[in-house]
Short mmCIF file of C-alpha atoms and ligand atoms in Angstrom, two decimals:
data_model
loop_
_atom_site.label_atom_id
_atom_site.label_comp_id
_atom_site.label_asym_id
_atom_site.label_seq_id
_atom_site.Cartn_x
_atom_site.Cartn_y
_atom_site.Cartn_z
CA MET B 1252 0.00 0.00 0.00
CA VAL B 1253 1.23 3.44 -0.91
CA GLN B 1254 2.26 5.43 2.17
CA ILE B 1255 3.07 9.16 2.09
CA LEU B 1256 3.90 11.06 5.28
CA ILE B 1257 4.01 14.85 5.31
CA PRO B 1258 4.99 17.28 8.09
CA GLN B 1259 2.58 18.73 10.59
CA PRO B 1260 2.44 22.51 10.69
CA PRO B 1261 5.56 24.02 12.25
CA PRO B 1262 5.25 25.64 15.67
CA HIS B 1263 4.65 29.35 15.73
CA ALA B 1264 8.26 29.70 16.81
CA ILE B 1265 9.90 33.07 16.46
CA ASN B 1266 13.33 34.34 17.37
CA ASP B 1267 15.04 37.65 16.81
CA CYS B 1268 15.32 37.21 13.04
CA MET B 1269 12.86 34.58 11.81
CA LEU B 1270 10.52 35.55 9.03
CA ALA B 1271 7.01 36.01 10.35
CA ARG B 1272 4.62 33.53 8.77
CA PRO B 1273 1.26 34.95 7.77
CA LEU B 1274 -1.51 34.41 10.32
CA SER B 1275 -3.62 33.20 7.44
CA ALA B 1276 -1.05 30.61 6.26
CA GLN B 1277 -2.71 27.28 5.64
CA PRO B 1278 -1.04 24.69 7.82
CA THR B 1279 -1.90 21.75 5.59
CA LEU B 1280 -1.37 20.95 1.96
CA HIS B 1281 -4.32 21.33 -0.33
CA LEU B 1282 -4.57 19.20 -3.38
CA ARG B 1283 -4.44 21.09 -6.62
CA PRO B 1284 -7.34 20.91 -8.99
CA THR B 1285 -6.67 17.67 -10.74
CA LEU B 1286 -4.10 17.58 -13.49
CA PRO B 1287 -4.58 14.65 -15.87
CA LEU B 1288 -2.75 11.77 -14.24
CA GLU B 1289 -0.92 10.89 -17.43
CA TRP B 1290 0.79 14.31 -17.41
CA LEU B 1291 2.45 13.73 -14.07
CA ARG B 1292 6.08 12.72 -13.77
CA PRO B 1293 8.75 13.00 -11.04
CA HIS B 1294 10.31 16.43 -10.74
CA PRO B 1295 13.63 16.25 -12.63
CA LEU B 1296 15.45 17.48 -9.48
CA LEU B 1297 13.72 14.99 -7.16
CA ARG B 1298 16.06 13.47 -4.56
CA THR B 1299 15.53 10.67 -2.10
CA MET B 1300 17.52 9.57 0.95
CA PRO B 1301 17.01 6.19 2.62
CA LEU B 1302 15.63 6.19 6.16
CA ASP B 1303 15.24 2.46 6.64
CA GLU B 1304 14.64 -0.55 4.41
CA GLU B 1305 11.06 0.47 3.70
CA HIS B 1306 11.14 4.27 3.63
CA VAL B 1307 12.88 7.20 1.98
CA VAL B 1308 12.66 10.93 2.54
CA ALA B 1309 11.82 12.66 -0.76
CA PHE B 1310 12.29 16.31 -1.69
CA VAL B 1311 13.22 18.74 -4.42
CA PRO B 1312 15.76 21.12 -2.85
CA SER B 1313 14.29 24.59 -2.36
CA LEU B 1314 11.15 23.83 -4.31
CA SER B 1315 9.01 21.08 -2.79
CA HIS B 1316 7.57 20.02 0.51
CA VAL B 1317 9.42 17.20 2.25
CA ALA B 1318 7.70 13.82 2.44
CA VAL B 1319 8.43 10.29 3.55
CA LEU B 1320 7.53 7.62 0.99
CA ASN B 1321 7.40 3.88 1.37
CA GLN B 1322 8.69 1.55 -1.32
CA ALA B 1323 5.23 1.25 -2.91
CA ALA B 1324 5.03 5.03 -3.29
CA LEU B 1325 8.55 5.12 -4.69
CA ALA B 1326 7.68 2.38 -7.18
CA LEU B 1327 4.61 4.36 -8.22
CA LEU B 1328 6.81 7.39 -8.89
CA GLN B 1329 9.15 5.32 -10.99
CA ARG B 1330 6.27 4.13 -13.21
CA LEU B 1331 5.45 7.68 -14.27
CA PRO B 1332 4.40 9.07 -16.66
CA LEU B 1333 1.44 6.74 -16.86
CA ASP B 1334 0.28 5.21 -20.04
CA HIS B 1335 -3.12 6.49 -21.24
CA ALA B 1336 -4.49 2.99 -20.99
CA GLU B 1337 -3.55 2.56 -17.35
CA THR B 1338 -6.34 2.92 -14.87
CA LEU B 1339 -4.97 3.78 -11.49
CA SER B 1340 -7.91 5.33 -9.74
CA SER B 1341 -6.79 3.65 -6.51
CA VAL B 1342 -3.65 5.81 -6.43
CA ALA B 1343 -5.04 8.96 -8.03
CA GLY B 1344 -5.26 10.65 -4.64
CA SER B 1345 -1.64 9.77 -3.87
CA LEU B 1346 -0.48 11.13 -7.20
CA HIS B 1347 -2.31 14.38 -6.73
CA ALA B 1348 -0.91 14.67 -3.21
CA LEU B 1349 2.63 14.20 -4.54
CA ALA B 1350 1.95 16.83 -7.20
CA ALA B 1351 0.63 19.22 -4.55
CA MET B 1352 3.89 18.73 -2.64
CA GLY B 1353 5.93 19.60 -5.72
CA LEU B 1354 7.43 16.12 -6.03
CA LEU B 1355 5.57 15.50 -9.29
CA VAL B 1356 5.27 17.97 -12.13
CA SER B 1357 3.46 18.06 -15.43
CA SER B 1358 6.40 18.98 -17.61
CA ALA B 1359 9.91 17.63 -18.13
CA LYS B 1360 11.27 21.18 -17.69
CA PRO B 1361 9.22 22.79 -14.95
CA ARG B 1362 9.54 26.51 -14.43
CA ILE B 1363 11.33 27.40 -11.19
CA PRO B 1364 8.99 29.82 -9.46
CA GLU B 1365 10.23 32.90 -7.62
CA PRO B 1366 9.20 32.90 -3.95
CA ALA B 1367 6.08 34.93 -3.31
CA ALA B 1368 6.26 38.38 -1.70
CA SER B 1369 5.54 38.41 2.03
CA PRO B 1370 2.14 39.69 3.15
CA VAL B 1371 3.63 40.53 6.57
CA LEU B 1372 5.50 43.69 7.55
CA SER B 1373 7.62 43.05 10.64
CA ALA B 1374 8.98 45.53 13.15
CA TRP B 1375 11.42 45.33 16.02
CA LEU B 1376 10.66 47.89 18.71
CA HIS B 1377 13.78 48.53 20.76
CA MET B 1378 12.06 49.45 24.03
CA THR B 1379 15.14 50.10 26.15
CA ASN B 1380 18.91 49.98 26.34
CA ALA B 1381 18.65 48.68 29.89
CA CYS B 1382 19.33 45.06 30.70
CA ASN B 1383 20.12 43.04 33.82
CA LEU B 1384 22.49 40.71 31.91
CA ARG B 1385 25.85 41.24 30.20
CA CYS B 1386 25.92 38.62 27.44
CA SER B 1387 29.23 38.15 25.69
CA TYR B 1388 27.77 38.51 22.17
CA CYS B 1389 25.38 41.39 22.91
CA TYR B 1390 25.59 44.39 20.59
CA ILE B 1391 23.73 46.92 22.80
CA GLN B 1392 25.61 49.66 24.67
CA LYS B 1393 23.77 49.46 27.99
CA THR B 1394 22.23 52.65 29.42
CA THR B 1395 19.05 53.28 31.36
CA ALA B 1396 17.34 54.92 28.35
CA ARG B 1397 13.78 53.74 27.63
CA MET B 1398 11.17 54.44 24.98
CA LYS B 1399 8.62 57.07 25.99
CA THR B 1400 4.91 56.46 25.46
CA ALA B 1401 4.65 59.13 22.75
CA THR B 1402 7.53 57.52 20.85
CA ALA B 1403 5.90 54.10 21.18
CA TYR B 1404 2.66 55.43 19.70
CA GLY B 1405 4.63 57.13 16.93
CA ALA B 1406 6.40 53.85 16.18
CA ILE B 1407 3.09 51.97 15.92
CA ASP B 1408 1.70 54.71 13.67
CA ALA B 1409 4.78 54.49 11.43
CA LEU B 1410 4.42 50.71 11.20
CA VAL B 1411 0.70 50.67 10.46
CA ASP B 1412 1.01 53.52 7.96
CA ALA B 1413 3.88 51.71 6.19
CA ALA B 1414 1.83 48.49 6.07
CA LEU B 1415 -1.12 50.30 4.49
CA ARG B 1416 1.03 52.31 2.07
CA HIS B 1417 2.89 49.22 0.83
CA GLY B 1418 -0.06 46.83 0.69
CA TYR B 1419 0.73 44.40 3.52
CA ARG B 1420 -2.09 42.47 5.13
CA GLU B 1421 -0.49 41.85 8.53
CA VAL B 1422 2.07 43.34 10.88
CA ALA B 1423 4.31 41.40 13.25
CA ILE B 1424 5.87 43.22 16.19
CA LYS B 1425 8.79 42.07 18.31
CA TYR B 1426 9.12 43.99 21.58
CA ALA B 1427 12.80 43.81 22.40
CA GLY B 1428 15.75 45.62 23.91
CA GLY B 1429 17.86 45.45 26.03
CA GLU B 1430 15.43 43.67 28.31
CA PRO B 1431 11.88 44.73 27.38
CA LEU B 1432 10.47 43.60 30.74
CA MET B 1433 12.36 46.59 32.17
CA ALA B 1434 9.96 48.74 30.13
CA LEU B 1435 6.85 46.60 30.51
CA ASP B 1436 4.43 49.50 31.08
CA THR B 1437 5.44 51.03 27.76
CA VAL B 1438 5.23 47.63 26.05
CA ALA B 1439 1.66 47.36 27.36
CA GLU B 1440 0.74 50.82 26.09
CA ALA B 1441 2.29 50.14 22.68
CA GLN B 1442 0.59 46.77 22.36
CA SER B 1443 -2.86 48.09 23.29
CA TYR B 1444 -2.44 50.91 20.80
CA ALA B 1445 -1.22 48.49 18.10
CA GLN B 1446 -4.26 46.27 18.65
CA ALA B 1447 -6.59 49.25 18.26
CA ARG B 1448 -4.86 50.64 15.18
CA CYS B 1449 -4.60 47.27 13.42
CA ARG B 1450 -8.23 46.49 14.14
CA ALA B 1451 -9.32 49.84 12.72
CA ALA B 1452 -7.06 49.42 9.67
CA GLY B 1453 -8.14 45.83 8.96
CA LEU B 1454 -4.62 44.49 9.46
CA GLY B 1455 -3.72 41.23 11.20
CA LEU B 1456 -1.39 41.57 14.19
CA GLN B 1457 1.15 39.15 15.65
CA ALA B 1458 3.21 40.33 18.61
CA THR B 1459 5.98 38.68 20.59
CA LEU B 1460 8.16 39.74 23.49
CA LEU B 1461 11.83 38.75 23.22
CA THR B 1462 13.22 38.44 26.72
CA ASN B 1463 16.13 36.99 28.63
CA GLY B 1464 13.52 35.37 30.87
CA THR B 1465 15.12 36.18 34.21
CA MET B 1466 12.35 38.59 35.27
CA LEU B 1467 9.38 36.40 34.30
CA ASN B 1468 7.53 36.11 37.58
CA PRO B 1469 3.87 34.99 37.65
CA VAL B 1470 2.57 38.58 37.77
CA ARG B 1471 4.47 39.63 34.64
CA VAL B 1472 3.54 36.41 32.83
CA ALA B 1473 -0.14 37.06 33.57
CA ARG B 1474 0.21 40.56 32.17
CA LEU B 1475 1.81 39.28 28.96
CA ARG B 1476 -1.05 36.84 28.53
CA GLU B 1477 -3.61 39.61 28.97
CA LEU B 1478 -1.84 41.61 26.28
CA GLY B 1479 -2.02 38.70 23.83
CA LEU B 1480 1.76 38.58 23.49
CA GLY B 1481 3.78 35.59 22.37
CA LEU B 1482 6.95 34.91 24.29
CA THR B 1483 10.47 34.07 23.16
CA ILE B 1484 13.11 33.39 25.80
CA SER B 1485 16.85 33.09 25.23
CA LEU B 1486 18.59 30.12 26.83
CA ASP B 1487 21.98 28.86 25.68
CA GLY B 1488 22.51 25.93 28.07
CA LEU B 1489 21.11 24.44 31.25
CA ALA B 1490 23.86 25.72 33.55
CA LEU B 1491 27.51 26.62 33.09
CA SER B 1492 27.51 26.87 29.30
CA HIS B 1493 24.71 29.43 29.50
CA ASP B 1494 26.19 31.21 32.50
CA ALA B 1495 29.56 31.65 30.80
CA GLN B 1496 28.08 33.65 27.92
CA ARG B 1497 25.08 35.20 29.69
CA PRO B 1498 26.20 36.43 33.13
CA ASP B 1499 24.29 39.01 35.12
CA LEU B 1500 25.52 42.45 36.13
CA ARG B 1501 27.61 41.03 38.96
CA GLY B 1502 29.08 38.29 36.79
CA ALA B 1503 26.90 35.57 38.31
CA GLY B 1504 25.17 32.97 36.16
CA SER B 1505 21.58 33.47 34.95
CA ALA B 1506 20.55 29.97 33.77
CA ALA B 1507 18.64 29.11 36.94
CA ALA B 1508 16.62 32.33 36.77
CA VAL B 1509 15.81 31.77 33.07
CA ARG B 1510 14.66 28.23 33.74
CA ALA B 1511 12.44 29.50 36.56
CA GLY B 1512 11.00 32.08 34.14
CA ILE B 1513 10.26 29.35 31.59
CA GLU B 1514 8.53 27.27 34.26
CA ASN B 1515 6.44 30.30 35.31
CA ALA B 1516 5.37 30.90 31.73
CA CYS B 1517 4.46 27.25 31.20
CA ALA B 1518 2.55 27.12 34.47
CA ALA B 1519 0.41 30.03 33.26
CA GLY B 1520 -0.24 28.36 29.91
CA LEU B 1521 1.96 30.75 27.96
CA THR B 1522 4.18 28.34 26.02
CA PRO B 1523 7.40 30.15 25.16
CA THR B 1524 9.68 29.55 22.22
CA VAL B 1525 13.23 29.07 23.49
CA ALA B 1526 15.86 30.75 21.32
CA ILE B 1527 19.23 28.99 21.55
CA THR B 1528 22.33 30.77 20.29
CA VAL B 1529 25.23 28.41 19.69
CA THR B 1530 28.91 29.21 19.57
CA GLY B 1531 31.99 27.00 19.61
CA ALA B 1532 31.93 27.44 23.39
CA ASN B 1533 28.44 26.12 24.17
CA ILE B 1534 27.64 23.76 21.30
CA GLY B 1535 28.85 20.78 23.33
CA ALA B 1536 26.13 21.38 25.92
CA ALA B 1537 23.35 21.93 23.37
CA PRO B 1538 22.13 18.28 23.31
CA GLU B 1539 21.48 18.36 27.06
CA LEU B 1540 19.52 21.61 26.71
CA VAL B 1541 17.54 20.30 23.77
CA ALA B 1542 16.67 17.10 25.66
CA TRP B 1543 15.33 19.26 28.52
CA LEU B 1544 13.17 21.29 26.12
CA LEU B 1545 11.85 18.21 24.32
CA GLU B 1546 10.83 16.62 27.62
CA ARG B 1547 8.72 19.71 28.29
CA GLY B 1548 7.28 19.90 24.77
CA LEU B 1549 8.71 23.39 24.25
CA PRO B 1550 9.42 24.70 20.74
CA PHE B 1551 12.91 26.06 20.19
CA THR B 1552 15.08 27.65 17.53
CA VAL B 1553 18.82 27.25 17.05
CA SER B 1554 20.94 30.12 15.66
CA PHE B 1555 24.64 30.71 15.22
CA ALA B 1556 26.14 33.74 16.98
CA ARG B 1557 26.59 36.41 14.36
CA SER B 1558 29.82 37.86 15.62
CA GLN B 1559 31.58 34.53 15.10
CA ALA B 1560 32.61 34.57 11.48
CA CYS B 1561 34.52 37.81 11.28
CA SER B 1562 38.18 38.43 10.98
CA ARG B 1563 39.80 35.24 12.13
CA GLU B 1564 42.39 32.97 10.60
CA ARG B 1565 40.97 30.61 8.02
CA SER B 1566 42.29 27.60 9.95
CA ALA B 1567 40.53 28.76 13.14
CA LEU B 1568 37.29 29.25 11.24
CA MET B 1569 37.51 25.81 9.68
CA ALA B 1570 38.14 24.22 13.08
CA GLU B 1571 35.11 25.99 14.49
CA GLU B 1572 33.05 25.02 11.45
CA GLN B 1573 33.83 21.39 12.09
CA GLN B 1574 33.08 21.79 15.79
CA LEU B 1575 29.68 23.34 15.00
CA ILE B 1576 28.84 20.66 12.43
CA GLU B 1577 29.64 17.85 14.85
CA GLY B 1578 27.85 19.61 17.70
CA MET B 1579 24.75 20.17 15.59
CA ARG B 1580 24.74 16.53 14.55
CA ALA B 1581 24.86 15.50 18.20
CA MET B 1582 21.93 17.81 18.85
CA TYR B 1583 19.97 16.30 15.94
CA ALA B 1584 20.60 12.84 17.40
CA THR B 1585 19.02 14.04 20.64
CA VAL B 1586 16.00 15.34 18.72
CA ALA B 1587 15.71 12.05 16.82
CA ALA B 1588 15.53 10.17 20.12
CA ASN B 1589 12.50 12.16 21.31
CA PRO B 1590 11.13 14.01 18.28
CA PRO B 1591 8.57 16.79 18.69
CA ARG B 1592 5.08 16.79 17.19
CA TRP B 1593 5.96 19.60 14.81
CA SER B 1594 8.23 19.91 11.83
CA VAL B 1595 11.88 20.63 12.60
CA LEU B 1596 12.63 21.94 9.11
CA GLY B 1597 12.36 25.63 9.93
CA THR B 1598 13.91 25.98 13.35
CA LEU B 1599 17.04 23.86 13.76
CA LEU B 1600 19.59 25.37 11.38
CA ASP B 1601 20.20 29.04 11.96
CA ARG B 1602 18.36 31.23 9.41
CA ALA B 1603 17.58 28.37 7.02
CA ASP B 1604 14.00 27.13 6.73
CA LEU B 1605 13.51 24.00 4.66
CA SER B 1606 9.74 24.02 4.97
CA TYR B 1607 8.97 26.56 2.23
CA ALA B 1608 10.59 28.61 -0.52
CA HIS B 1609 11.62 32.13 0.42
CA GLY B 1610 13.78 34.75 -1.23
CA GLY B 1611 16.00 35.73 1.73
CA ALA B 1612 17.05 34.54 5.17
CA CYS B 1613 15.25 37.35 6.96
CA ALA B 1614 13.03 40.33 6.25
CA ALA B 1615 15.76 42.98 6.74
CA GLY B 1616 15.99 45.49 3.91
CA LYS B 1617 12.57 44.51 2.51
CA ASP B 1618 9.74 43.85 4.92
CA TYR B 1619 11.25 44.99 8.22
CA MET B 1620 11.66 48.15 10.28
CA VAL B 1621 13.62 48.53 13.49
CA ILE B 1622 12.59 51.49 15.63
CA ASP B 1623 14.67 52.43 18.64
CA HIS B 1624 13.70 54.12 21.90
CA GLU B 1625 14.31 57.56 20.40
CA GLY B 1626 12.32 56.93 17.24
CA ARG B 1627 15.26 56.30 14.92
CA ILE B 1628 14.57 53.75 12.22
CA ALA B 1629 17.12 51.21 10.96
CA ALA B 1630 17.07 48.17 8.68
CA CYS B 1631 18.11 45.67 11.38
CA GLN B 1632 18.60 45.58 15.15
CA MET B 1633 22.28 44.79 14.59
CA VAL B 1634 22.75 48.22 12.99
CA LEU B 1635 20.71 50.36 15.35
CA ASP B 1636 23.59 52.84 15.28
CA GLN B 1637 23.13 53.34 11.53
CA PRO B 1638 19.55 54.65 11.23
CA VAL B 1639 18.26 55.65 7.81
CA ALA B 1640 15.22 57.61 8.94
CA ASP B 1641 13.22 58.65 11.98
CA LEU B 1642 9.56 58.92 12.88
CA THR B 1643 9.18 62.18 10.95
CA HIS B 1644 10.01 60.44 7.65
CA PRO B 1645 6.94 60.09 5.37
CA ASP B 1646 7.98 56.65 4.02
CA PRO B 1647 10.66 54.99 6.17
CA LEU B 1648 10.22 51.56 4.60
CA SER B 1649 11.18 52.93 1.18
CA ALA B 1650 14.16 54.67 2.81
CA ILE B 1651 15.31 51.28 4.16
CA ARG B 1652 14.79 49.49 0.85
CA GLU B 1653 16.60 52.18 -1.09
CA ASP B 1654 19.55 52.56 1.29
CA ARG B 1655 22.72 51.92 -0.70
CA GLN B 1656 25.06 52.21 2.32
CA LEU B 1657 23.72 49.04 3.87
CA PRO B 1658 21.86 46.94 1.28
CA LEU B 1659 20.51 44.10 3.45
CA GLY B 1660 17.66 43.04 1.20
CA VAL B 1661 19.69 41.47 -1.62
CA PRO B 1662 17.61 38.49 -2.80
CA VAL B 1663 19.32 35.12 -2.53
CA ASN B 1664 19.19 34.58 -6.27
CA GLU B 1665 21.30 37.73 -6.73
CA LYS B 1666 24.08 36.70 -4.31
CA ALA B 1667 27.34 35.50 -5.76
CA GLY B 1668 27.74 31.86 -4.85
CA CYS B 1669 24.03 31.41 -4.13
CA ARG B 1670 22.57 32.01 -7.59
CA GLU B 1671 23.20 28.49 -8.78
CA CYS B 1672 22.82 26.79 -5.42
CA ASP B 1673 20.15 24.08 -5.26
CA TRP B 1674 19.33 25.01 -1.67
CA ARG B 1675 18.93 28.75 -2.22
CA TYR B 1676 15.18 29.14 -1.58
CA TRP B 1677 15.37 27.09 1.59
CA CYS B 1678 18.58 28.69 2.80
CA GLY B 1679 18.00 32.31 1.86
CA GLY B 1680 21.76 32.95 1.77
CA GLY B 1681 22.22 33.51 5.51
CA CYS B 1682 22.20 36.63 7.68
CA PRO B 1683 23.33 39.63 5.59
CA ILE B 1684 25.00 41.23 8.62
CA ALA B 1685 27.10 38.12 9.34
CA THR B 1686 28.06 38.08 5.66
CA LEU B 1687 28.92 41.78 5.73
CA ARG B 1688 31.15 41.34 8.76
CA ALA B 1689 32.93 38.38 7.25
CA THR B 1690 33.34 39.68 3.71
CA GLY B 1691 32.56 43.41 3.62
CA ARG B 1692 29.63 42.70 1.27
CA THR B 1693 26.02 41.57 1.46
CA ASP B 1694 25.71 40.24 -2.09
CA VAL B 1695 27.73 37.06 -1.54
CA LYS B 1696 27.04 33.75 0.16
CA SER B 1697 27.00 33.29 3.92
CA PRO B 1698 30.18 32.61 5.92
CA TYR B 1699 28.20 29.69 7.35
CA CYS B 1700 27.63 28.19 3.89
CA ASN B 1701 29.86 25.16 4.53
CA ILE B 1702 27.97 24.39 7.72
CA TYR B 1703 24.61 24.76 6.02
CA THR B 1704 25.47 22.52 3.09
CA ALA B 1705 26.95 19.90 5.42
CA LEU B 1706 23.84 19.86 7.60
CA PHE B 1707 20.94 20.20 5.16
CA PRO B 1708 20.90 16.44 4.44
CA ASP B 1709 21.08 15.69 8.19
CA LEU B 1710 18.13 17.97 8.87
CA LEU B 1711 16.06 16.42 6.08
CA ARG B 1712 16.84 12.96 7.39
CA LEU B 1713 15.90 14.06 10.90
CA GLU B 1714 12.55 15.31 9.64
CA GLY B 1715 12.02 11.99 7.85
CA LEU B 1716 12.80 10.02 11.01
CA ARG B 1717 10.49 12.29 12.97
CA LEU B 1718 7.64 11.65 10.53
CA LEU B 1719 8.21 7.91 10.71
CA ARG B 1720 8.26 7.94 14.50
CA GLN B 1721 5.09 9.98 14.54
CA ALA B 1722 3.36 7.53 12.20
CA ARG B 1723 4.43 4.55 14.32
CA PRO B 1724 4.61 5.91 17.87
CA ALA B 1725 4.27 2.53 19.52
CA SER B 1726 6.57 0.54 17.30
CA GLY B 1727 9.76 1.61 19.05
CA GLU B 1728 11.78 1.57 15.85
CA ASP B 1729 15.30 2.82 16.13
CA ALA B 1730 15.61 6.51 15.29
S1 SF4 O 2335 24.71 30.46 1.61
FE1 SF4 O 2335 25.49 28.58 0.67
S2 SF4 O 2335 23.85 27.02 1.03
FE2 SF4 O 2335 22.97 29.08 1.34
S3 SF4 O 2335 22.06 29.64 -0.66
FE3 SF4 O 2335 24.12 30.52 -0.56
S4 SF4 O 2335 25.44 28.97 -1.55
FE4 SF4 O 2335 23.50 27.94 -1.00
S1 SF4 O 2336 20.31 40.99 8.90
FE1 SF4 O 2336 20.94 39.26 10.24
S2 SF4 O 2336 20.65 40.06 12.33
FE2 SF4 O 2336 19.48 41.41 10.92
S3 SF4 O 2336 17.38 40.55 10.89
FE3 SF4 O 2336 18.54 39.63 9.17
S4 SF4 O 2336 19.32 37.69 10.00
FE4 SF4 O 2336 18.76 38.97 11.76
#
């Protein structure tokens, strides 16, 4: 019997840079209106990787959904295109499903579609420079400065006006800092105002608070719930590996306080996404952290620290590359042992997302505005000190897109090294800021390219194993 397994919808995980998915995005595949069965044939770029004796994971890099097929499904694929005389009504549904996933096409030379424009305009509101931690990779110069209420309202107005002017259907706000819980009253005012303005303008609204988690007591968690905010908490290890790179003001570790904050959020029914930043220093402890998160059913994202790939010796970079590749593989093995309910394709390899085609690794330079506590507007939170406009500008989004000093929105198919890459619409070409720091340019491939290309097959295999485990939860097959 033909068996086809496809991923469940991904979690609504968000970290500092992830592309916001539309609220209206359909979580399941819908079958296309039927193409004549005899037109269908395997996509010429179709690849398969064995999972076990009976199953393979099947995909077309950058272009298809990922599916697990059994041998009967694979044999069906290999019989295509069908002869006119063949009557295969029993597998018509399977064939149409495979076509809907992009694994089958109706032409020997299918057109490679450009990724669709995003319907979501995202904004990072930098609520404060203040923070109670001193993380080693932080880019904020700490002060006590906070956003005033009038500036917060002006920022929301600028965002909503930009969304309407440029034809977006939704806005996605990240309240960040510094530590935004140190400006919670202003976050609350901004969020209430954003809800009212979006409602009046007919725009969808997603909003998330990005926090270090140490101040998440039950009272604050309850307030975040009332405000309808999602929650993303940074945690880089369960103990020492986190503490070494995220100490508090006195130099003491913060992991215990973050874990308490996560427990408080969970106890109140506010499931956080945990954002893990890995470096050569903490990658060895990542499997332990991931096991802890999986036991609790918490979604998480894994990113590489962006200051890593700068001006070091090539040999040092290669050693760290290898360390990260091996560490990530160990982490994937941990995930395979206790896989989550949701797809892992979009959250476990830095800025890459293998669950859908997209034209860049993030929204910076295209569909993104960063507004600081004084109303200055920049293309990315990493370049807050290089604003291109302020709240008096009539069209700040155009100013960001047209900025030639810092062109962050170069599409992946215009980056040298990425243009011909099979993975380009799943990878997006990596963080433009990391690329800029490593190479002085944003129109070339990511400094993490070797890591990505080494790990894409591992991640696809992991997703295949996860789908198999999900389909046979009681069988106890070896993952
Ligand atoms: S960064 Fe590397 S893997 Fe990613 S699209 Fe560019 S060439 Fe491909
Ligand atoms: S440019 Fe880099 S740091 Fe900025 S939003 Fe994009 S991925 Fe994140």
